[in-house]
JSON list of C-alpha atoms in Angstrom, two decimals:
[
{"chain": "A", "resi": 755, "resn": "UNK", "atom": "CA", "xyz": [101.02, 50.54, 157.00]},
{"chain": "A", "resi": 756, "resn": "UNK", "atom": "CA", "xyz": [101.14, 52.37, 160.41]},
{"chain": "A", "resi": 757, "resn": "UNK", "atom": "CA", "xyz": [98.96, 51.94, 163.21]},
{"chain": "A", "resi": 758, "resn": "UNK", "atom": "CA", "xyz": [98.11, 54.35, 166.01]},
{"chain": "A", "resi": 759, "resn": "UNK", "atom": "CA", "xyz": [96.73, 53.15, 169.82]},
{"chain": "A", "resi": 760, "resn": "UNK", "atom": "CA", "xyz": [93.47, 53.71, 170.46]},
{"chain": "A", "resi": 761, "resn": "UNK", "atom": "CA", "xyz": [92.02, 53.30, 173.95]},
{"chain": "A", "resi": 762, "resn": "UNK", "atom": "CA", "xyz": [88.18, 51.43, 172.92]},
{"chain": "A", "resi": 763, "resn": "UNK", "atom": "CA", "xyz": [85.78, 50.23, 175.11]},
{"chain": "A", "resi": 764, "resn": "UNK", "atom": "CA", "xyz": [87.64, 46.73, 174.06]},
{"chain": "A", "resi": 765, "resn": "UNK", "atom": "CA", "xyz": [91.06, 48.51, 175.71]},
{"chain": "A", "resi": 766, "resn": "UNK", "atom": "CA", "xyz": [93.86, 49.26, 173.65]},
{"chain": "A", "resi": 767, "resn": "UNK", "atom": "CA", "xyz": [93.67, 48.32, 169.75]},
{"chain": "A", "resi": 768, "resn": "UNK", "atom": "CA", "xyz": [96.36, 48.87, 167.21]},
{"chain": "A", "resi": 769, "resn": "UNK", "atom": "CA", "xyz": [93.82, 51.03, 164.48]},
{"chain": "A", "resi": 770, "resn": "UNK", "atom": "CA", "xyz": [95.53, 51.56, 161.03]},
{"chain": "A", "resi": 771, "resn": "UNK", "atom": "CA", "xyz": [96.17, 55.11, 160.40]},
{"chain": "A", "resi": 772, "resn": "UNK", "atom": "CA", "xyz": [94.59, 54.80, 156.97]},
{"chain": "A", "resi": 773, "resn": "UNK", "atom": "CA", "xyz": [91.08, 53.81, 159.25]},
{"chain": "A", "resi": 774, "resn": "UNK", "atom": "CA", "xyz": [91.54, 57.13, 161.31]},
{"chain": "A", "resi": 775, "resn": "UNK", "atom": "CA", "xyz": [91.60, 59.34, 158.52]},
{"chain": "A", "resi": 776, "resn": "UNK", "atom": "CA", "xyz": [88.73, 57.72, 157.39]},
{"chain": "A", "resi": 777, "resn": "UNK", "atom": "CA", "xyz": [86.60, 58.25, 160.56]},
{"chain": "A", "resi": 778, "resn": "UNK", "atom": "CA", "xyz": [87.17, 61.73, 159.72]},
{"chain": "A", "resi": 779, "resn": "UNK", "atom": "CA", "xyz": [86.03, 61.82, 156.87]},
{"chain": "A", "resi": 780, "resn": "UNK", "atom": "CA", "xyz": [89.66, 62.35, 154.93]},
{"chain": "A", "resi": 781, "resn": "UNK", "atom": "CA", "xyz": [91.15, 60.30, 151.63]},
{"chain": "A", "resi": 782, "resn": "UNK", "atom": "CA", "xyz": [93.85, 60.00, 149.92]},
{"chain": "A", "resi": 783, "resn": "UNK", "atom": "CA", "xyz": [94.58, 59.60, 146.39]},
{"chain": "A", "resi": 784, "resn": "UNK", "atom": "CA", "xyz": [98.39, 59.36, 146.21]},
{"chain": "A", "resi": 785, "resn": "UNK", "atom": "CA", "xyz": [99.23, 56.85, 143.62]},
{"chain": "A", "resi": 786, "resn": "UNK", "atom": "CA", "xyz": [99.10, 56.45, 139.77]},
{"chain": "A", "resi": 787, "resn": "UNK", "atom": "CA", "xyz": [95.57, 56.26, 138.73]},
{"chain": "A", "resi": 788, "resn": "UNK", "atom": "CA", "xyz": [94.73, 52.91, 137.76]},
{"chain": "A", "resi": 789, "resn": "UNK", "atom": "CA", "xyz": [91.62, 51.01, 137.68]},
{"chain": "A", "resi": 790, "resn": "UNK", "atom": "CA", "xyz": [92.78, 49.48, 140.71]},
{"chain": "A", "resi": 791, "resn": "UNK", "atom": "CA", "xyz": [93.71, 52.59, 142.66]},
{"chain": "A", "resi": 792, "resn": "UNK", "atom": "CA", "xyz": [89.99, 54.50, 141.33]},
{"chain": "A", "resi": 793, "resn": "UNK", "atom": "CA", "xyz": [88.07, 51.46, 142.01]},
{"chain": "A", "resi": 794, "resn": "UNK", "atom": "CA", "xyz": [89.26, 51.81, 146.04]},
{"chain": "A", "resi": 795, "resn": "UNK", "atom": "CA", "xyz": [89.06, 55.49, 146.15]},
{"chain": "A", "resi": 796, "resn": "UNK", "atom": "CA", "xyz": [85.71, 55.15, 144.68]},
{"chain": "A", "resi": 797, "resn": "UNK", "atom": "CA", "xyz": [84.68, 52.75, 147.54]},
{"chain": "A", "resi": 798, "resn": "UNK", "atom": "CA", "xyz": [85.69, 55.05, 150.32]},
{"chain": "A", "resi": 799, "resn": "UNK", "atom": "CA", "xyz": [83.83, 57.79, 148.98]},
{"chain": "A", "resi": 800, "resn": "UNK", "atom": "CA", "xyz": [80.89, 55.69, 149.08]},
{"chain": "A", "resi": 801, "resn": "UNK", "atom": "CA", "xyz": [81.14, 54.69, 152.19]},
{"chain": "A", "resi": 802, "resn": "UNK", "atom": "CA", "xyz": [81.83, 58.07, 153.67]},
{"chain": "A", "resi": 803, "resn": "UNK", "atom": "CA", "xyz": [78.72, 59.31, 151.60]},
{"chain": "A", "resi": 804, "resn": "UNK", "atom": "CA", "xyz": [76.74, 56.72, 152.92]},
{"chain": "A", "resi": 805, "resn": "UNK", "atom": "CA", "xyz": [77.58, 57.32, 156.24]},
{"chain": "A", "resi": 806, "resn": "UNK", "atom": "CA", "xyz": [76.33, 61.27, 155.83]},
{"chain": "A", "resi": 807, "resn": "UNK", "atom": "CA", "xyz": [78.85, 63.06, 157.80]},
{"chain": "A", "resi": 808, "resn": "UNK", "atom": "CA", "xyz": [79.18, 66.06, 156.01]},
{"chain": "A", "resi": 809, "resn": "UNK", "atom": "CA", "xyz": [81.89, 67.15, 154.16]},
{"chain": "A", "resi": 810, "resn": "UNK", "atom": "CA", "xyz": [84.63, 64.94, 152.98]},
{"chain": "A", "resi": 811, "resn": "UNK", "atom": "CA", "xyz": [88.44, 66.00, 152.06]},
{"chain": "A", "resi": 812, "resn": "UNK", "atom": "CA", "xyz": [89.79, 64.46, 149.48]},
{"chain": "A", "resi": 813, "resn": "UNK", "atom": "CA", "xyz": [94.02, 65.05, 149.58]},
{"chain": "A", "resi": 814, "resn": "UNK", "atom": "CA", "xyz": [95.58, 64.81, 146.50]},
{"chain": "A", "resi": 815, "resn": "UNK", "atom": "CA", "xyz": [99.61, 64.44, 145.24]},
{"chain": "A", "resi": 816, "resn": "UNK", "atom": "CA", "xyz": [99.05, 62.19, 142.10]},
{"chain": "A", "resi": 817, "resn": "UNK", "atom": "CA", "xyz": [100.54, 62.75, 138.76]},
{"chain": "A", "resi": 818, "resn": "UNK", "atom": "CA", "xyz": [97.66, 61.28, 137.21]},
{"chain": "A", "resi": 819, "resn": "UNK", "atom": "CA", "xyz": [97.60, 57.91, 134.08]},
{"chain": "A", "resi": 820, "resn": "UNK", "atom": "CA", "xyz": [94.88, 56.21, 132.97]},
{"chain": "A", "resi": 821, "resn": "UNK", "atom": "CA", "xyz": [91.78, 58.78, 131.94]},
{"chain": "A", "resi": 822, "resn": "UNK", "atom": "CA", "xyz": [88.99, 56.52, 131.85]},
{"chain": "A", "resi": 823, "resn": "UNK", "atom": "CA", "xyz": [89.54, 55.24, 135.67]},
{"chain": "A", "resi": 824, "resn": "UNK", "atom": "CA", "xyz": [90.25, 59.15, 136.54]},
{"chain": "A", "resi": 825, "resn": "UNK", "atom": "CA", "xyz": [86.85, 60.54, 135.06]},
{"chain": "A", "resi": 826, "resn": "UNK", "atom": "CA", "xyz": [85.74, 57.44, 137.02]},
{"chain": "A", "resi": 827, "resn": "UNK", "atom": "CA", "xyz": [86.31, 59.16, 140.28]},
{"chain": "A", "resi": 828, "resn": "UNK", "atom": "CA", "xyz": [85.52, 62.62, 138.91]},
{"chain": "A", "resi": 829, "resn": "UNK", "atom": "CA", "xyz": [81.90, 61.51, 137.57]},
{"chain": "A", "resi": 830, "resn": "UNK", "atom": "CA", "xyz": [81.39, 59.57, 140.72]},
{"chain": "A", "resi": 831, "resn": "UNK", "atom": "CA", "xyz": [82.50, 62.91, 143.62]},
{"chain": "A", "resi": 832, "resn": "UNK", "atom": "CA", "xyz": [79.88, 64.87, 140.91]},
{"chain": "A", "resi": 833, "resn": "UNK", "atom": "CA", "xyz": [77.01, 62.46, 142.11]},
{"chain": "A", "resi": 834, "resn": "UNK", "atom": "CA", "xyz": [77.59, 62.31, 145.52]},
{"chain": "A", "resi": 835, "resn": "UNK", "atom": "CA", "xyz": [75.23, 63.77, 148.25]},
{"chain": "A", "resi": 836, "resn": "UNK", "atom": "CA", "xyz": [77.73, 65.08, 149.95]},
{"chain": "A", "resi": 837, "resn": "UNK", "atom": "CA", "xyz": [80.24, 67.70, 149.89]},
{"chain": "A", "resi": 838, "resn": "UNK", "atom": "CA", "xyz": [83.64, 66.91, 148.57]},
{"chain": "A", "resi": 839, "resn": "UNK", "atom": "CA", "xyz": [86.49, 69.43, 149.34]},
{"chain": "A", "resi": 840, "resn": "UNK", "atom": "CA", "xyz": [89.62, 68.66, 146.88]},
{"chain": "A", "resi": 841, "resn": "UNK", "atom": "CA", "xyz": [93.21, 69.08, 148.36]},
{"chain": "A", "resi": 842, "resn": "UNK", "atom": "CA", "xyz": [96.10, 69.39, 146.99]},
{"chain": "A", "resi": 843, "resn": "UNK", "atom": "CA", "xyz": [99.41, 67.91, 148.95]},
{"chain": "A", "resi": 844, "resn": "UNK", "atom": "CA", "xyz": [101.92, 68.35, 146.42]},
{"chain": "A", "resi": 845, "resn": "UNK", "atom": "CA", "xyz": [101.87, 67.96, 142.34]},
{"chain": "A", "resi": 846, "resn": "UNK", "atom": "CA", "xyz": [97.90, 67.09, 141.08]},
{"chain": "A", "resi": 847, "resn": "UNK", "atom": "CA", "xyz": [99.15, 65.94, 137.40]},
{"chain": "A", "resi": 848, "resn": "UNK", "atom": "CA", "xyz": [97.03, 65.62, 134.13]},
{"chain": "A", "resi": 849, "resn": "UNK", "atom": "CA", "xyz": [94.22, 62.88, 135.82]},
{"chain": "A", "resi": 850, "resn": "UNK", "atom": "CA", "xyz": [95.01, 63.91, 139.36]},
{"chain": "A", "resi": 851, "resn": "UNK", "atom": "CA", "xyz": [94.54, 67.80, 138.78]},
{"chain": "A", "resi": 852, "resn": "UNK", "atom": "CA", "xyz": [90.90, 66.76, 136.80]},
{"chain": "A", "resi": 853, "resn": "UNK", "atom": "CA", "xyz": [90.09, 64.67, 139.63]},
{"chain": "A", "resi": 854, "resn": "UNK", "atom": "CA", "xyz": [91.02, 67.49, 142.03]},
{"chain": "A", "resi": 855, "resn": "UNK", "atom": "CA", "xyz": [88.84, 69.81, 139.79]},
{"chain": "A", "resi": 856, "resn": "UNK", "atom": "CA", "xyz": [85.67, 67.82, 140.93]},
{"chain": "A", "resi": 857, "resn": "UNK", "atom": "CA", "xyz": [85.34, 69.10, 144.23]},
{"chain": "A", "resi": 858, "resn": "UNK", "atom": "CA", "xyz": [83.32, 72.11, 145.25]},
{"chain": "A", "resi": 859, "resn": "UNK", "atom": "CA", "xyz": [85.87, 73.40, 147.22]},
{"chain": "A", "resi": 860, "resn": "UNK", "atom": "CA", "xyz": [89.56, 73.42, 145.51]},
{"chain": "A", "resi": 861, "resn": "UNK", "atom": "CA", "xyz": [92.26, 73.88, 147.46]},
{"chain": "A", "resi": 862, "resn": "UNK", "atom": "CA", "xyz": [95.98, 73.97, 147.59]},
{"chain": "A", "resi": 863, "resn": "UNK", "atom": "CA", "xyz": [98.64, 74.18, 149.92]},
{"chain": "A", "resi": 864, "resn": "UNK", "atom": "CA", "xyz": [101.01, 77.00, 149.49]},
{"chain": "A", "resi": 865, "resn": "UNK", "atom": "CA", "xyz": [103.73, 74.94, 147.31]},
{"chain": "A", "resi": 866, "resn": "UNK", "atom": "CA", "xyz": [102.08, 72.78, 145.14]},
{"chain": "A", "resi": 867, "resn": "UNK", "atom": "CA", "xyz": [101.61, 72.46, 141.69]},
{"chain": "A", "resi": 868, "resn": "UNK", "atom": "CA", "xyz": [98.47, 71.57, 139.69]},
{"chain": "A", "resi": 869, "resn": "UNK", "atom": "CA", "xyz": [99.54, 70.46, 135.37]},
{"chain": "A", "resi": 870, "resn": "UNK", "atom": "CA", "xyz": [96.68, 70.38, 133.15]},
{"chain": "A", "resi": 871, "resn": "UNK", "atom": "CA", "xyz": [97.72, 68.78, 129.58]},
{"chain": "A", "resi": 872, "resn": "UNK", "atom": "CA", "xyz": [96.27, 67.35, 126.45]},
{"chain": "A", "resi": 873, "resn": "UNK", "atom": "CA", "xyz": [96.22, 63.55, 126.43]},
{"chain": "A", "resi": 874, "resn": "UNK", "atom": "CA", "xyz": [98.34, 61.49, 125.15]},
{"chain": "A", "resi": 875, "resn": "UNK", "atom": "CA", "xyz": [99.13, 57.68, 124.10]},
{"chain": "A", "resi": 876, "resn": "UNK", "atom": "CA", "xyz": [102.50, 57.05, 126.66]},
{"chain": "A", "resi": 877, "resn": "UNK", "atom": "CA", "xyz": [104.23, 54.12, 124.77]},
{"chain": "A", "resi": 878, "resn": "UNK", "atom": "CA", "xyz": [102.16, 53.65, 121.60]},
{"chain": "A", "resi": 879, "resn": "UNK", "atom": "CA", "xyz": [103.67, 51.51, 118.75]},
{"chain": "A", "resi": 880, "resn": "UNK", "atom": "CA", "xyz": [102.07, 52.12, 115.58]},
{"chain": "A", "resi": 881, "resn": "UNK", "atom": "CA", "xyz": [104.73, 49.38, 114.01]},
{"chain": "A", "resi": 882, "resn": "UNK", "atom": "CA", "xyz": [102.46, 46.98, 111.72]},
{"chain": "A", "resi": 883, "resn": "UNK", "atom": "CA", "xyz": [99.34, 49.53, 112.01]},
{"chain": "A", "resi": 884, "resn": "UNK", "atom": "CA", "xyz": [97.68, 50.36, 109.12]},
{"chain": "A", "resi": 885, "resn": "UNK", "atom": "CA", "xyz": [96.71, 54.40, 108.54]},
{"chain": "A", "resi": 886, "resn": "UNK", "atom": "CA", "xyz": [92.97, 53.95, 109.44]},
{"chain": "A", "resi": 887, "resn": "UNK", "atom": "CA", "xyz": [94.02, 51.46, 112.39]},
{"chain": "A", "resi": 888, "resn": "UNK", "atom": "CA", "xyz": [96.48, 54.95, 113.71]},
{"chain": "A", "resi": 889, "resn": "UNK", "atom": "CA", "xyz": [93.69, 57.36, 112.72]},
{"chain": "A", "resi": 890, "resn": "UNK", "atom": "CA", "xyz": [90.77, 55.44, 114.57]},
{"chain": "A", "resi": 891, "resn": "UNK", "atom": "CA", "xyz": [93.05, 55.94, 117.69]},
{"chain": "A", "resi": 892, "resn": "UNK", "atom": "CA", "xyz": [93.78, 59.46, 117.20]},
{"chain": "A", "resi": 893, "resn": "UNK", "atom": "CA", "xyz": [90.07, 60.25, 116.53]},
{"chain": "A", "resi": 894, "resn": "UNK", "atom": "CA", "xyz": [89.42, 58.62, 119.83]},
{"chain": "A", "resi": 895, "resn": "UNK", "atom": "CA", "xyz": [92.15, 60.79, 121.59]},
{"chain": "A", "resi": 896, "resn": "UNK", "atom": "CA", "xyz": [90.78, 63.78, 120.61]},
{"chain": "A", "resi": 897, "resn": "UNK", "atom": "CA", "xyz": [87.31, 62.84, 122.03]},
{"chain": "A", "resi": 898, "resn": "UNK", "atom": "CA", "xyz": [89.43, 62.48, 125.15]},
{"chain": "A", "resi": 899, "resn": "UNK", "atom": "CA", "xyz": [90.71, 65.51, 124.44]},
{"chain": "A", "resi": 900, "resn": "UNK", "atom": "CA", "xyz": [87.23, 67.44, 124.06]},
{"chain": "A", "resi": 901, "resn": "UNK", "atom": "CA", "xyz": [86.06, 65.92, 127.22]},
{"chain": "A", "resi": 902, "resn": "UNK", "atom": "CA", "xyz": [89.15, 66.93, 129.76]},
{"chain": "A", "resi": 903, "resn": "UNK", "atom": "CA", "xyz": [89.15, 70.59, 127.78]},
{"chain": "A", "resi": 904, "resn": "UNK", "atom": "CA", "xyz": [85.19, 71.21, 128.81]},
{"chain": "A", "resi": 905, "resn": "UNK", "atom": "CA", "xyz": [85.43, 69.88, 132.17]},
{"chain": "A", "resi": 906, "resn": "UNK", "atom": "CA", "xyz": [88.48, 72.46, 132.41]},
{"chain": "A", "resi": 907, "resn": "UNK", "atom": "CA", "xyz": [86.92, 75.14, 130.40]},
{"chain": "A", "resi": 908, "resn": "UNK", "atom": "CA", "xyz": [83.23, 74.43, 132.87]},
{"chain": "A", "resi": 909, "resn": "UNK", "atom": "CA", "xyz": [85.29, 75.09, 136.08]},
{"chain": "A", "resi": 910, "resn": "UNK", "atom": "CA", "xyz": [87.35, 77.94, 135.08]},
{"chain": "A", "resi": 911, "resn": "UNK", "atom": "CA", "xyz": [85.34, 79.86, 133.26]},
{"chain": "A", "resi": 912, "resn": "UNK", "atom": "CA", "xyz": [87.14, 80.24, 130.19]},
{"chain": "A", "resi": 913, "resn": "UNK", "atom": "CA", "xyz": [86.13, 79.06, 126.90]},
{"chain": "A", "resi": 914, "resn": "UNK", "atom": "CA", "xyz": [87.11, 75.81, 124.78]},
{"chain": "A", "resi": 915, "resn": "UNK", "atom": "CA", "xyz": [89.77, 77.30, 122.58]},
{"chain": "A", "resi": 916, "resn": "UNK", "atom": "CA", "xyz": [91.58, 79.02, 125.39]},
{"chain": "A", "resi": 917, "resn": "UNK", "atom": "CA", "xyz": [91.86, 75.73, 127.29]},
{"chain": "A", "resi": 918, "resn": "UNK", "atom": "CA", "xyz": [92.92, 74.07, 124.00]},
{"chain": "A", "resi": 919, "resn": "UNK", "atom": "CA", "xyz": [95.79, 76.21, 123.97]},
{"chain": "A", "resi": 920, "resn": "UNK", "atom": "CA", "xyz": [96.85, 76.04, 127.40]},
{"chain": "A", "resi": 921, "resn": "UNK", "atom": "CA", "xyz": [96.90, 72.57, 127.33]},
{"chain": "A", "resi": 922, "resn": "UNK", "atom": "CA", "xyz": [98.71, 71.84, 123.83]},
{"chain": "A", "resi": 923, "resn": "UNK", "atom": "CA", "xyz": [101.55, 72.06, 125.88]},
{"chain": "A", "resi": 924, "resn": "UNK", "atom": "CA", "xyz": [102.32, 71.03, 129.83]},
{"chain": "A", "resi": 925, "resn": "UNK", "atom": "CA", "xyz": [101.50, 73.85, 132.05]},
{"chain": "A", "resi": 926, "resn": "UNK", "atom": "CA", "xyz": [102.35, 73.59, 135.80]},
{"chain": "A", "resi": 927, "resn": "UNK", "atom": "CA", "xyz": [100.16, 76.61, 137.67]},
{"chain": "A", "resi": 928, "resn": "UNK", "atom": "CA", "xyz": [101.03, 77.40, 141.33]},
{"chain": "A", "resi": 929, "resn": "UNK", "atom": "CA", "xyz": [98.72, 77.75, 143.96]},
{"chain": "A", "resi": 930, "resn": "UNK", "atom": "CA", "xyz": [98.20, 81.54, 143.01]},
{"chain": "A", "resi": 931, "resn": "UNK", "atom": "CA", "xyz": [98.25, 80.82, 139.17]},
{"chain": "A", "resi": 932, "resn": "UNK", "atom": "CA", "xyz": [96.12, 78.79, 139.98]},
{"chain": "A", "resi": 933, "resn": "UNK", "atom": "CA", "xyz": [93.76, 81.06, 141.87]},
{"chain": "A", "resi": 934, "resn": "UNK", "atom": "CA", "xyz": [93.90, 83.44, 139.17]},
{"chain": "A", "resi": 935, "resn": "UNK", "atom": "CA", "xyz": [92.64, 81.11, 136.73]},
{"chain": "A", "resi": 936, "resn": "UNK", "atom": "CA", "xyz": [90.02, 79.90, 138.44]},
{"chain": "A", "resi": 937, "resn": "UNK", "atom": "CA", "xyz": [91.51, 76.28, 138.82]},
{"chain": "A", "resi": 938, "resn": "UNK", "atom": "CA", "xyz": [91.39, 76.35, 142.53]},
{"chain": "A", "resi": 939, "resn": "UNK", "atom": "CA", "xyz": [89.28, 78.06, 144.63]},
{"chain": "A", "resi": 940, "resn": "UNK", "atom": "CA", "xyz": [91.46, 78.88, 147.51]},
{"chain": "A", "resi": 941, "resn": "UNK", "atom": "CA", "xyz": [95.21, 78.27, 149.67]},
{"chain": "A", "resi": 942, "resn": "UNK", "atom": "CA", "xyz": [94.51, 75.57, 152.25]},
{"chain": "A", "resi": 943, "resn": "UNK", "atom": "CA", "xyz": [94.09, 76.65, 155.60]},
{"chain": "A", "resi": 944, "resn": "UNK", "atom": "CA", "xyz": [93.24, 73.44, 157.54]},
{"chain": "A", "resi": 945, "resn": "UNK", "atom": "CA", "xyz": [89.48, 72.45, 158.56]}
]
């Protein structure tokens, strides 16, 4: 991890970078989402909304994972007092572009990429399963399905079945296809 000097009224300290960011009100979520990396993203967003500064920025170049510790961090920016301005920094993938759709301000730096996609099982083995063993999972990766397609479908305006059939397959937008369809709100232009 870097460090910056600071002069403090102790004299000069070695602060981690990571801690400056955080003083102004900026976080990162550059990693695979795991319940790991969601449980510490959703701590610094509580501390920053604790603290009451105003509007937090939330940079994002993630190409997603695990769905259940993503909505995690989407449900939790939804209940927070304040403001949270989403970021993009370079590819927000499956988890990382729903995550990025949580904020009230989406934005995106000129050459990024946002991919919004069905779900999907990455390595499943179905060796030894029985049919209503397979069936009870896909049933529950559809409800998965259902709930990324109306969070989707709520922030761009469009309805259910047109989001079903964007995401059947991977679509990449860029930062102006992604304008136009309403998944970000604007090209990033600094604070």
């Amino acid at each position: 991890m870097s460090n910056i000097l600071k002069e403090t009224v102790r004299g000069t300290e070695l602060i981690p970078f990571e801690d400056m960011l955080l003083e102004e009100s900026e976080v990162f979520l550059v990693d695979e989402i795991t319940p790991k990396t969601s449980n510490l993203l959703i701590q610094k967003l509580m501390y920053l909304d604790s603290k009451d500064l105003g509007e937090i920025t939330l940079y994002i170049n993630s190409l997603g994972s695990e769905v259940i510790s993503g909505l995690a961090v989407y449900d939790y920016i939804k209940i927070m007092n304040s403001p949270v301005r989403t970021v993009t920094i370079g590819d927000a993938a499956s988890m990382g572009a729903i995550i990025f759709l949580a904020g009230e301000k989406r934005e995106m730096l000129p050459h990024t990429r946002i991919l919004i996609q069905d779900p999907s099982y990455g390595h499943l083995d179905v060796s030894g399963k029985k049919p209503h063993e397979i069936q009870r999972g896909v049933d529950s990766l559809n409800k998965v399905r259902e709930t990324l397609a109306e969070i989707i479908s709520e922030k761009t305006n469009k309805n259910l079945d047109e989001i079903y059939k964007i995401t059947a397959e991977d679509n990449y937008f860029t930062a102006e296809e992604a304008i136009d369809f309403e998944l970000a709100t604007s090209i990033f232009k600094g604070k």
